[in-house]
XYZ file of C-alpha atoms in Angstrom:
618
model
C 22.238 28.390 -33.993
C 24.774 28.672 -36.906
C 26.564 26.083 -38.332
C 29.252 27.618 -37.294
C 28.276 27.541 -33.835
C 27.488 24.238 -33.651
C 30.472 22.806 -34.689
C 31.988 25.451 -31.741
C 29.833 23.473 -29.360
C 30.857 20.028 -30.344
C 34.459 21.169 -30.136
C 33.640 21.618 -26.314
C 32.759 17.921 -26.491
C 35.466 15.411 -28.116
C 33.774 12.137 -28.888
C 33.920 9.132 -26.938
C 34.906 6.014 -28.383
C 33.181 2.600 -27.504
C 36.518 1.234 -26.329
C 36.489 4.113 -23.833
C 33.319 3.856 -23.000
C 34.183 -0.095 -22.267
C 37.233 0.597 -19.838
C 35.584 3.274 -17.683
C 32.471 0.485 -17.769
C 35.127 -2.226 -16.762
C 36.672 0.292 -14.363
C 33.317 0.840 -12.037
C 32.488 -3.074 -12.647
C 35.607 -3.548 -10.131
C 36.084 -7.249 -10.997
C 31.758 -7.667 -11.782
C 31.071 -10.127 -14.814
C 30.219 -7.727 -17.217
C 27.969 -9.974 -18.839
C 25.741 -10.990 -15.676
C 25.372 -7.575 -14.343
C 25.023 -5.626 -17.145
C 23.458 -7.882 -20.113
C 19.485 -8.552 -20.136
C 18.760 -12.175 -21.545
C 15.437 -11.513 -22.686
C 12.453 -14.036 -22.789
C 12.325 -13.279 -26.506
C 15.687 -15.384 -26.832
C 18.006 -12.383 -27.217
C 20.689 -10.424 -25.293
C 19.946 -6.359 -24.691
C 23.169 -4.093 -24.567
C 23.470 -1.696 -21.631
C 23.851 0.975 -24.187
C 24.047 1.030 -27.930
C 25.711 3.583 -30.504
C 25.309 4.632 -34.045
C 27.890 1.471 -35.090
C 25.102 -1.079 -33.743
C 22.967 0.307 -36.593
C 25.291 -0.861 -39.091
C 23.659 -3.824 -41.306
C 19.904 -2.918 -40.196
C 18.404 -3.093 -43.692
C 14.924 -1.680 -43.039
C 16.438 1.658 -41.784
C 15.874 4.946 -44.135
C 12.160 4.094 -45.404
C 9.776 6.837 -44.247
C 6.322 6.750 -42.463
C 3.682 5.474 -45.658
C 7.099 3.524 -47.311
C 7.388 -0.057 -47.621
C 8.047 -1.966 -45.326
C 6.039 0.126 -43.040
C 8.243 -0.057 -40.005
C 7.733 3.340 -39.331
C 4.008 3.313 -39.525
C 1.709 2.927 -43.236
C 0.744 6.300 -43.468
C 2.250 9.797 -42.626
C 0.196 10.589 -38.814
C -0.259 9.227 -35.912
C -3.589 10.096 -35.339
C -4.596 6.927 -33.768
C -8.575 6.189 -33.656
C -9.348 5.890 -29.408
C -11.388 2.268 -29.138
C -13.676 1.177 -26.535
C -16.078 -1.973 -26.287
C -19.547 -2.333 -25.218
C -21.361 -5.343 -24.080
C -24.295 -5.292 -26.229
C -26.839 -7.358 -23.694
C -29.776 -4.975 -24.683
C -29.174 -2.778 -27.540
C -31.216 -0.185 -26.492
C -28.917 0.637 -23.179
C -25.586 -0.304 -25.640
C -26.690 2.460 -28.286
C -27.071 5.198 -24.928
C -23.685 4.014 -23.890
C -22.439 4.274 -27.604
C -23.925 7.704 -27.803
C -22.897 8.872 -24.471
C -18.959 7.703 -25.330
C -18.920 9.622 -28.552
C -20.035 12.363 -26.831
C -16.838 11.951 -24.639
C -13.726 11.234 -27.336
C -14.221 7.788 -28.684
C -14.584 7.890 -32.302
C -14.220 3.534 -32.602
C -16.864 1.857 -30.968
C -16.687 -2.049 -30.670
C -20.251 -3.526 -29.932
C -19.630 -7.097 -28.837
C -22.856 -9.040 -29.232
C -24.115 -11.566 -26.598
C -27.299 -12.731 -27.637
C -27.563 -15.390 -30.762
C -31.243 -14.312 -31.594
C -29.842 -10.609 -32.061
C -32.322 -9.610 -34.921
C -32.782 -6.449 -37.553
C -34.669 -4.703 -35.338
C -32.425 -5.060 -32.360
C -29.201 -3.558 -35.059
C -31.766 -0.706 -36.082
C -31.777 -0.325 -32.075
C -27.954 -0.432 -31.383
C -27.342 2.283 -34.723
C -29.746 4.806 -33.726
C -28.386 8.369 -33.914
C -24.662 7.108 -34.548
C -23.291 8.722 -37.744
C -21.615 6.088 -39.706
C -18.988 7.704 -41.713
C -18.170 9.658 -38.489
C -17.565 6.302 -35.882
C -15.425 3.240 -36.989
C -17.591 0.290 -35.470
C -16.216 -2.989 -34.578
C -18.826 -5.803 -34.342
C -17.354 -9.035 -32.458
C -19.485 -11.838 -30.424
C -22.443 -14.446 -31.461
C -23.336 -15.650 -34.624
C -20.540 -12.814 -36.718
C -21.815 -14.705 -40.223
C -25.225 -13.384 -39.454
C -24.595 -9.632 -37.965
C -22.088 -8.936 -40.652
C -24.703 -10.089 -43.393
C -27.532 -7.828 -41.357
C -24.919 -4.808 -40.945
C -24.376 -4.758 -44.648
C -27.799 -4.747 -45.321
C -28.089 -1.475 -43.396
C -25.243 -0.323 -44.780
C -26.554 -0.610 -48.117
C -30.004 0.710 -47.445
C -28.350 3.749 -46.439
C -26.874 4.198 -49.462
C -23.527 5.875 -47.547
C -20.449 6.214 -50.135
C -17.924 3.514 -49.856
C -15.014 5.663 -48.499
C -16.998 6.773 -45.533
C -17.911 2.911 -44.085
C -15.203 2.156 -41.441
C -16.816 -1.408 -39.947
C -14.745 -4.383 -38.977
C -15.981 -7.713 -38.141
C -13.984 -10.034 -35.756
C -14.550 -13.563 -37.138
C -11.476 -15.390 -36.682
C -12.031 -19.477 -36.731
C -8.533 -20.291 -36.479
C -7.220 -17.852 -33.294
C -10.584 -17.262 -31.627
C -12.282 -20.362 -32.063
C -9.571 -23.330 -33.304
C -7.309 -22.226 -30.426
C -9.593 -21.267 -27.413
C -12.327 -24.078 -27.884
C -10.419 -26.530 -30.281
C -12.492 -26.488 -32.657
C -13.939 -23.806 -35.519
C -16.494 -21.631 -35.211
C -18.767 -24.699 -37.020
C -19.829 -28.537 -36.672
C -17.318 -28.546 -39.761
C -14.722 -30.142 -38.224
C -12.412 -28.559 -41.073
C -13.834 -25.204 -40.724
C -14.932 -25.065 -44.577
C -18.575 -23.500 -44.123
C -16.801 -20.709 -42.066
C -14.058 -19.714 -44.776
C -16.396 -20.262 -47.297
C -18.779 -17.751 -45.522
C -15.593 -15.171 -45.096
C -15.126 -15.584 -48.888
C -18.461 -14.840 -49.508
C -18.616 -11.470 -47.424
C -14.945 -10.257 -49.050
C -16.442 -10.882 -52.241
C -19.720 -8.673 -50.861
C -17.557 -5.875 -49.255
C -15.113 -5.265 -52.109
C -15.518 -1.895 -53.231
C -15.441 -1.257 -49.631
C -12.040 -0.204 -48.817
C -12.854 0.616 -44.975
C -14.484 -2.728 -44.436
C -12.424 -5.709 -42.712
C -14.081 -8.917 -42.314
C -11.302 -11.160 -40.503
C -9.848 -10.121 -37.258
C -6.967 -12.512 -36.340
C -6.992 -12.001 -32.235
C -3.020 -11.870 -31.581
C -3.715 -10.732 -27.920
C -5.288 -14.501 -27.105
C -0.859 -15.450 -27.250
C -0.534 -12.745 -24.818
C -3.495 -12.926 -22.322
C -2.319 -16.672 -22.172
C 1.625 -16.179 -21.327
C 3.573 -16.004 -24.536
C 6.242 -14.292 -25.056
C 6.263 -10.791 -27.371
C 8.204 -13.311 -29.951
C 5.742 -15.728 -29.399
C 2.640 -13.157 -30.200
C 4.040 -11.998 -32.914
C 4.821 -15.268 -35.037
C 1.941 -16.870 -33.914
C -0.557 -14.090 -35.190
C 1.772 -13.854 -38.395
C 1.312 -17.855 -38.521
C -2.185 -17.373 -38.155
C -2.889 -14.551 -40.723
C -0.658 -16.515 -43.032
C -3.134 -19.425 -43.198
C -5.306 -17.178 -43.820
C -3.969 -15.833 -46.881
C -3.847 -19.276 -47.982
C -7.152 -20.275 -47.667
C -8.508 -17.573 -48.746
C -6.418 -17.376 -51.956
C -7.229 -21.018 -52.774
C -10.788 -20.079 -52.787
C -10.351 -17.664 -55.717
C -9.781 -14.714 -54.070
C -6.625 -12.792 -55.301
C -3.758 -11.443 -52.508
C -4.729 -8.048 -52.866
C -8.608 -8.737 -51.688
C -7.491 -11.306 -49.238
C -4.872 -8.970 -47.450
C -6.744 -6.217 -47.111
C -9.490 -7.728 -45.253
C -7.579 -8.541 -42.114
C -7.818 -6.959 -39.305
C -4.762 -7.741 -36.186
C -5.555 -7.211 -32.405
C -2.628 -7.208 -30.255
C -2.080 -7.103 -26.598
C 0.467 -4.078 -25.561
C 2.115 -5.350 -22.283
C 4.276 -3.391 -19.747
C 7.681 -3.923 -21.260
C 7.592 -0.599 -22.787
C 10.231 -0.410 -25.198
C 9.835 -4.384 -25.830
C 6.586 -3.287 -26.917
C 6.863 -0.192 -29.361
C 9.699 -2.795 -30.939
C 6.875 -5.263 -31.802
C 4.521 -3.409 -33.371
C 6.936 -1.570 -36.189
C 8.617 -4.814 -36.208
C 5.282 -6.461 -36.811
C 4.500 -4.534 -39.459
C 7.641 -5.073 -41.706
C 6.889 -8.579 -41.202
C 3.544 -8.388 -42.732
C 4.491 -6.319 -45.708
C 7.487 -9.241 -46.345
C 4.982 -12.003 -46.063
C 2.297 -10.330 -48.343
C 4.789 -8.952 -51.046
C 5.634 -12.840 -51.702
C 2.252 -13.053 -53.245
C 3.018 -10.237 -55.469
C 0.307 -7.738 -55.071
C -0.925 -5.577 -57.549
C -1.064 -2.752 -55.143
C 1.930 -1.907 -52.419
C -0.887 -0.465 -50.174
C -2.166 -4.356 -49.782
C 1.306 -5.051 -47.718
C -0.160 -2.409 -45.069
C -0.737 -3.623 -41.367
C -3.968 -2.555 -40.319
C -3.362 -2.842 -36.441
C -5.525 -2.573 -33.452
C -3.706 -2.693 -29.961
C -5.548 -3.319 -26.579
C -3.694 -2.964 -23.078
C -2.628 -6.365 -21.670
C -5.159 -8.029 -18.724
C -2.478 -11.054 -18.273
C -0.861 -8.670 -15.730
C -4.099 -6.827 -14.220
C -4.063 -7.085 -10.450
C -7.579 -7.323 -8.528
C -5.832 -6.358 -5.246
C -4.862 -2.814 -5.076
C -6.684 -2.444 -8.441
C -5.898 1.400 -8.996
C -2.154 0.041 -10.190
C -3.772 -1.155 -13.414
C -4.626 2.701 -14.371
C -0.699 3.323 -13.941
C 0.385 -0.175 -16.401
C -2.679 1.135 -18.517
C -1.057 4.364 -19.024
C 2.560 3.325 -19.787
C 0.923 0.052 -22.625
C -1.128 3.124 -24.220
C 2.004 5.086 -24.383
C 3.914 2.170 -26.234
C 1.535 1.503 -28.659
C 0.447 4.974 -29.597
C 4.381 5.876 -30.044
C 4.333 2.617 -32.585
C 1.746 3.654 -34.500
C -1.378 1.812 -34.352
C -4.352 2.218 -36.342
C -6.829 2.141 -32.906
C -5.815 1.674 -29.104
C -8.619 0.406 -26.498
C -7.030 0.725 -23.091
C -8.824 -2.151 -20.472
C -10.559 -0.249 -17.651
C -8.905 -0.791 -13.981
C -11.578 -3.035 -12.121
C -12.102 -5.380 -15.879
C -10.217 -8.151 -13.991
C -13.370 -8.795 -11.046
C -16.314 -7.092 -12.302
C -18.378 -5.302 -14.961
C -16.266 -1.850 -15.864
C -18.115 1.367 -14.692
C -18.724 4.757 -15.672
C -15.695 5.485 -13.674
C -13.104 2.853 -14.772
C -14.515 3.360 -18.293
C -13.961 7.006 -18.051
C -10.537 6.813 -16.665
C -9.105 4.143 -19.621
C -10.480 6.910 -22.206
C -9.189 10.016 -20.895
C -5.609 7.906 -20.918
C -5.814 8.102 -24.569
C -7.431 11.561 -24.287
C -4.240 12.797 -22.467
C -1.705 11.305 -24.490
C -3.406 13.203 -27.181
C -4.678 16.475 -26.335
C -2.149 17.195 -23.767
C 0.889 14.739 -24.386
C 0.475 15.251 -28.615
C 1.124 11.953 -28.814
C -0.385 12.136 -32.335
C 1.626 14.793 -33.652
C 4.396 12.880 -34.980
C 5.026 10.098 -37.000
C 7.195 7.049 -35.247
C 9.168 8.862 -33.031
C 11.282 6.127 -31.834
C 12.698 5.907 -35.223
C 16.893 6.469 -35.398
C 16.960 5.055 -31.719
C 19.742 3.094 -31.575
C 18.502 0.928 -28.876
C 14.768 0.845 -30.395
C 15.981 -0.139 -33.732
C 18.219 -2.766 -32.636
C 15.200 -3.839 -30.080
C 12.877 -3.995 -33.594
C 15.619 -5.780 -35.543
C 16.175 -8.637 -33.015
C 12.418 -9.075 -32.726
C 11.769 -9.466 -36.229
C 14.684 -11.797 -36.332
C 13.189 -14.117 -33.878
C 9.213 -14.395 -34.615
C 10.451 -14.875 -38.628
C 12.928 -17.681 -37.399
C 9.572 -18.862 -35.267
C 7.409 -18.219 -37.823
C 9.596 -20.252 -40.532
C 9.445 -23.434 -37.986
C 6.086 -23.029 -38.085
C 5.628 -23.213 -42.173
C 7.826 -25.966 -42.010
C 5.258 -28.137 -39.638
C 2.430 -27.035 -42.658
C 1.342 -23.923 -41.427
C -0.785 -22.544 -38.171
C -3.639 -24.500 -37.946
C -1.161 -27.916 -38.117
C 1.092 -26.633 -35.857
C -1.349 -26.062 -33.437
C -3.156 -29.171 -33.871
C 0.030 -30.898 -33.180
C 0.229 -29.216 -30.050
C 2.939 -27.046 -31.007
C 1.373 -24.165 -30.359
C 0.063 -24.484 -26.884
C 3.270 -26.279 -25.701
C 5.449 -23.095 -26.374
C 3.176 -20.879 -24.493
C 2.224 -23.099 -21.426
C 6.051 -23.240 -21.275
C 6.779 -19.654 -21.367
C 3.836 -19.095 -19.098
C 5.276 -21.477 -17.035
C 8.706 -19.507 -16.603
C 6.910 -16.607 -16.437
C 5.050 -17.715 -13.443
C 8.261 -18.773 -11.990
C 9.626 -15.644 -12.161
C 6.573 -13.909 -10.007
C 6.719 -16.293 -7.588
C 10.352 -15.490 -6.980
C 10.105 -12.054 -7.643
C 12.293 -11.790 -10.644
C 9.542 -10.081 -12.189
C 7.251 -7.774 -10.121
C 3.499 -7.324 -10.160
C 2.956 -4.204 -7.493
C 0.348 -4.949 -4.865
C 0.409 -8.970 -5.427
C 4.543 -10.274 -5.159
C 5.704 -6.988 -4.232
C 4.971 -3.696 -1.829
C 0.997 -5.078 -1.245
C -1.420 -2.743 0.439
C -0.847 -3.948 3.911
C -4.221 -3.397 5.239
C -6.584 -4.311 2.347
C -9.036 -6.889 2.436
C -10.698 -8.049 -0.704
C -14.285 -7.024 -1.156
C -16.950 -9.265 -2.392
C -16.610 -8.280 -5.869
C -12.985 -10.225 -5.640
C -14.498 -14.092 -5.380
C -12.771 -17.522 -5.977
C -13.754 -17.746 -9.366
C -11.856 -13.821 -10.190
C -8.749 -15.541 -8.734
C -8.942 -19.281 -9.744
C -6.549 -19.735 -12.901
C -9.049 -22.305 -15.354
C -6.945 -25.568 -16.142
C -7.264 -26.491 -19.919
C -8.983 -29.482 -20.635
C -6.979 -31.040 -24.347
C -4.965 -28.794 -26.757
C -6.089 -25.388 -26.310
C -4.696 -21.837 -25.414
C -6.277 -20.897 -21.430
C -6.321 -17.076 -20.634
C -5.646 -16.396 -17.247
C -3.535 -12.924 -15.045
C -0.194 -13.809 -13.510
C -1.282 -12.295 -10.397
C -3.885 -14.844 -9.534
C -1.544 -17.647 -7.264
C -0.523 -14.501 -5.273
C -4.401 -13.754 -5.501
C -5.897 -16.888 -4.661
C -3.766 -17.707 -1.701
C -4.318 -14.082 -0.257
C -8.203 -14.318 -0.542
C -8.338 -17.976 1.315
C -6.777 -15.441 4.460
C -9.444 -12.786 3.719
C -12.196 -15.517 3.922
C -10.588 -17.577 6.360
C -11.704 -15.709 9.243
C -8.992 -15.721 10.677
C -6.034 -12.710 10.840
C -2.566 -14.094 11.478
C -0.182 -11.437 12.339
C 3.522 -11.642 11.354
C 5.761 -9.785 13.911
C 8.917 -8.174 13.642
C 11.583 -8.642 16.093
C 14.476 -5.749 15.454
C 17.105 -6.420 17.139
C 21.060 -5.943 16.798
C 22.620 -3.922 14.121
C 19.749 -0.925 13.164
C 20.458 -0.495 9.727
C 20.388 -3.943 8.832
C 17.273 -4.626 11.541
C 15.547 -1.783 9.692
C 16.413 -3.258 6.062
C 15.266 -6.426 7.067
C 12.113 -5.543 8.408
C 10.604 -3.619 5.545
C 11.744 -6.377 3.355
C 9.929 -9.277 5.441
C 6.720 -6.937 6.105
C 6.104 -6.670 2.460
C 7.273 -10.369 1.855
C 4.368 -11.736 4.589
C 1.977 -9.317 3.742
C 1.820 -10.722 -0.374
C -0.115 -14.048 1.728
C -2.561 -11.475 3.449
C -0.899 -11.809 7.141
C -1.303 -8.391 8.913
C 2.069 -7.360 9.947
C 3.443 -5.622 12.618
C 6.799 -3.394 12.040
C 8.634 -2.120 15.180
C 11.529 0.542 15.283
C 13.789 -1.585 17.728
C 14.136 -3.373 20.644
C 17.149 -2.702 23.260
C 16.886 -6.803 24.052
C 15.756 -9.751 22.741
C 13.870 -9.889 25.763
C 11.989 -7.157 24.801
C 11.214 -8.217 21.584
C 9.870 -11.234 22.489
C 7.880 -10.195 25.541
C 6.238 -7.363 22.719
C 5.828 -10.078 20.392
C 4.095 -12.779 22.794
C 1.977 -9.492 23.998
C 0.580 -8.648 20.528
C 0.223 -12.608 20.231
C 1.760 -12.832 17.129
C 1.616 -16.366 15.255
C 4.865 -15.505 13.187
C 8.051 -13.764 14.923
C 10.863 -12.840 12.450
C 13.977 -12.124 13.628
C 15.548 -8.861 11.938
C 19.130 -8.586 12.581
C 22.643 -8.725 10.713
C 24.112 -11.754 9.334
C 26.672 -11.644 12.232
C 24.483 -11.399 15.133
C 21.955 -14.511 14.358
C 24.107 -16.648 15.472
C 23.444 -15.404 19.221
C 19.825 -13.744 18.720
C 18.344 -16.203 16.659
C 18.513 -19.244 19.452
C 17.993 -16.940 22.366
C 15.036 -15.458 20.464
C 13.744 -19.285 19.844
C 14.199 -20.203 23.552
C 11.956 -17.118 24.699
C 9.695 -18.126 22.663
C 8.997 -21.674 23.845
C 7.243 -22.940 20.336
C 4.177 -20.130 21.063
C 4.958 -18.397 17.599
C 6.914 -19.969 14.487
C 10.453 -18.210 14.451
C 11.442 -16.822 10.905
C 15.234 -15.445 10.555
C 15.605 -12.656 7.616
C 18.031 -13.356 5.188
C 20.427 -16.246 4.642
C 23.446 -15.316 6.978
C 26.638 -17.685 6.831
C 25.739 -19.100 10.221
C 22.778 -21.290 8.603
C 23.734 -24.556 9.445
C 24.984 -24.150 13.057
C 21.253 -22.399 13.513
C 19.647 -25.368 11.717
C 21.224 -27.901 13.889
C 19.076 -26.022 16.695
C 16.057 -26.653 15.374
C 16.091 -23.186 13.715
C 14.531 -24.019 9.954
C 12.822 -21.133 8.678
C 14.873 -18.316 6.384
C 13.185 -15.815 4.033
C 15.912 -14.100 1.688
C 15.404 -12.650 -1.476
C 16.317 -16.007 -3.836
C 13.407 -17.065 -1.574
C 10.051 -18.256 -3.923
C 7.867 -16.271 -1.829
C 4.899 -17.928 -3.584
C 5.432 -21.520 -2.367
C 7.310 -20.585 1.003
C 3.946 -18.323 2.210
C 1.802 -21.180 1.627
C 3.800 -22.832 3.742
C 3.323 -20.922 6.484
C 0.036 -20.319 6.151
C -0.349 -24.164 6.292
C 1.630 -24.623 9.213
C -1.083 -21.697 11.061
C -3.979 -23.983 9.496
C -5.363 -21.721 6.660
């Protein structure tokens, strides 16, 4: 098309101004707050726009760098060909280096071997490496005893004589995140966690002239996995790489070698756009925080960024779900440019991944390659005029979070004030809230469960049971499991209450109101039973006593409770506990007949199931 042309077209299309765009917005409101329907208060501490335009880009300061340009906020070099991760539990190395070899064989090209065993020996690395082609496979060694494999790996290494450019191995020793946080202590009796940065110095110092070598992995996904916030994540793991720089600097080490030793895992949750925000927002961040040290190199301001898809909101009932929030994290974090992506297999959450889950979470990064060319172009979401805004705000808050941090002496005194783990027990806490009341949605647990499904025996108490922290530490856990828990004491209760539904009245709202309270009881487990209509109450109740049914809810309009609901309690003579569907006007009157129980959407499902399923003795 000409130029010519074009401007033609646009003639066809006079622009829109935002004050236009406000009144025909303020028009279809019809009286609405604006602000309550139409603005998103994030948990991140920031308002999102129901649309933005090319004048909300105005003051952005990081816009018109390109992909490789400081400060990397479209990605730190010029592809997107992201390296497709997955782990293996390395219990015997000879069945981990079949594994290895049979996933390389299949698309992976970064293997992470995480090592269970302290007394894993030479002989059982010369095992694990068989046959794998180093400067083909980027390896990622986490686990037991990291000093000692990294020291052994090296040795290989070495032996091999491979050239420097070709060794892509990272080691995931992190005492401050992994250990410091998690356990509450470091990863040595040193209660000051000397011996282990002195033993990080030591294998920078070894590693130098290897540029594809990265010997601290600071485990950002361990803010995640517990209930932070995106914010949260991000500021913490800044915090935490940060103290890093420090320590390692103050043992002689200049910014250049420290920074480019350091490797960040980050969880990619389900907030999509949230998500592809973070990570470009992340890495301006970084490159901010490392140019204060005045490098000698630009490249040392570089993010070198491994994502993994978030467990915190795995389900273990109707498990298949997690391929489809699998699919939609891999999307956001391969669209923000990470260096690898490991997406968690479907059944991780209640037992050991198989060939088939582990197939499925590769060919999800296989597709979004080979089919979806995912890796064809360089940030994408760059110009977006919602995305950039999303990045800005981000970065605004975690550097705001990350400065209150600094000023309590850094990460590691933060958190042993308790800083740390108050902020995300309290956003876990609000985020638990909000399942419970269905503000936010976890399909097949708070919302539209598989009606019939009964947990098998890989689901047990301990898959479900959220672990209580013991002191000041960070406790990973899936927001699912109080829906979880509570549904698998039904499964294993032996018995099978029934919640019936008695539609009666106005159809369309009897209809409404039955779908809503069949997927509300069956969250808790109770096998429902859904009925077109019923001519009478009568009816309904005689169907109801028939299919003995130990809860009867009432599905009607708002207007004809106050009639149905009392006759329906007085043909029921206490044999079944009477529920009434939604919150009608008429409330009191019904309450002052002994008519208590109302399920509504401002309902918390969470604690109002468990009490019925106390009331029927489970």
């Amino acid at each position: 098309m000409s130029n010519t042309e074009r401007e033609k077209l646009f003639t066809e299309f006079p622009p829109v101004s935002t004050e236009q765009w406000e009144a025909a917005i303020t028009t279809d409101l019809k009286g609405a707050d604006y602000e309550r329907k139409l603005v998103w208060r994030t948990p991140e501490g920031f308002n999102v726009r129901p649309y933005y335009r090319a004048e909300n880009l105005e003051g952005i300061e990081f816009l018109g760098s390109q992909a490789g340009e400081f400060p990397y906020v479209r990605g730190t070099r010029n592809s997107n060909d992201w390296r497709i991760h997955q782990t293996l539990t390395v219990d015997s190395a000879a069945k981990a280096n079949a594994d290895a070899l049979k996933i390389l064989n299949a698309g992976v090209d970064s293997i992470g071997f995480h090592i269970t065993s302290e007394g894993f020996a030479a002989e059982d690395l010369e095992t694990l490496l068989k046959d794998i082609y180093l400067p083909a496979v980027e390896i990622t060694f986490s686990g037991k005893k990291m000093g000692k494999v990294a020291g052994m790996v090296l040795d290989k290494v070495e032996a091999l004589g491979l050239k420097k450019e070709d060794v892509h191995i990272n080691f995931c020793i992190d005492p401050i995140v992994k250990n410091l946080s998690t356990k509450g202590h470091f990863c040595c009796s040193d209660a000051t966690g000397e011996h282990c940065f002195s033993k990080i110095v030591e294998l920078i110092r070894r590693t130098a002239d290897y540029k594809g070598i990265r010997v601290v992995n600071v485990t950002g996904c361990t803010f995640s996995n517990a209930g932070s916030t995106i914010v949260e994540e991000l500021a913490f793991t800044l915090s935490a790489a940060h103290d890093y720089l420090v320590k390692l600097t103050e043992a002689g080490l200049t910014i250049d070698e420290a920074a480019r030793k350091i490797r960040f895992t980050f969880a990619v949750t389900s907030v999509y756009f949230m998500e592809i925000a973070k990570f470009r927002a992340a890495r301006m961040l970084w490159a901010n925080i490392v140019k204060a040290y005045i490098p000698e190199c630009e490249c040392s301001c570089k993010m070198f960024a491994h994502a993994v898809t978030s467990t915190w909101n795995q389900t273990v009932y109707d498990p298949y779900v997690n391929m489809l929030r699998g699919t939609t994290e891999a999307m956001s974090a391969s669209l923000a440019g990470v260096h690898s992506l490991e997406v968690t297999p479907f059944d991780y959450a209640f037992e050991a991944p198989n060939d088939f889950s582990k197939r499925i979470a590769r060919n999800v990064e296989l597709l979004l390659k080979h089919e979806s060319h995912f890796d064809r172009v360089v940030d994408p979401a760059g110009g977006s005029y919602y995305i950039e805004n999303l990045t800005r705000n981000i970065a605004e808050q975690a550097w705001k979070l990350f400065l209150e941090i600094e000023e309590k002496g850094g990460y590691v005194a933060a958190f042993e004030q308790g800083f740390i783990v108050e902020r995300v027990k309290a956003s876990a806490a609000a985020k638990d809230k909000n399942i419970a009341t269905r503000r936010q949605v976890l399909l097949g647990a708070n919302q539209y469960p598989n009606f019939t499904e009964v947990a098998g025996e890989a689901i047990t108490e301990e898959t479900v049971a959220r672990k209580t922290s013991e002191g000041n530490v960070l406790v990973p856990y899936r927001g699912a499991m109080a829906f979880e828990q509570m549904r698998l004491h039904v499964d294993r209760s032996g018995k099978t209450p029934k919640a019936f539904m008695l539609t009666c009245g106005n159809l369309a709202m009897a209809r409404a109101r039955a779908q809503f309270s069949c997927n509300f009881f069956a969250c808790a487990g109770i096998r429902v039973q859904d009925n077109t209509f019923f001519k009478s109450v009568e009816e309904g109740v005689a169907a109801a006593l028939e299919a003995k049914a130990d809860i009867v809810v009432v599905c009607s309009s708002d207007d004809d409770y106050a009639e149905l609901a009392p006759r329906v309690k007085e043909l029921l003579g206490g044999k079944a506990i009477l529920v009434v569907a939604g919150a009608p006007a008429c409330t009191p009157e019904l309450e002052a007949q002994g008519i208590t129980n109302f399920i509504n959407v401002k309902s918390n499902v969470l604690e109002t199931l468990k009490f019925y399923l106390k009331e029927l003795g489970i």
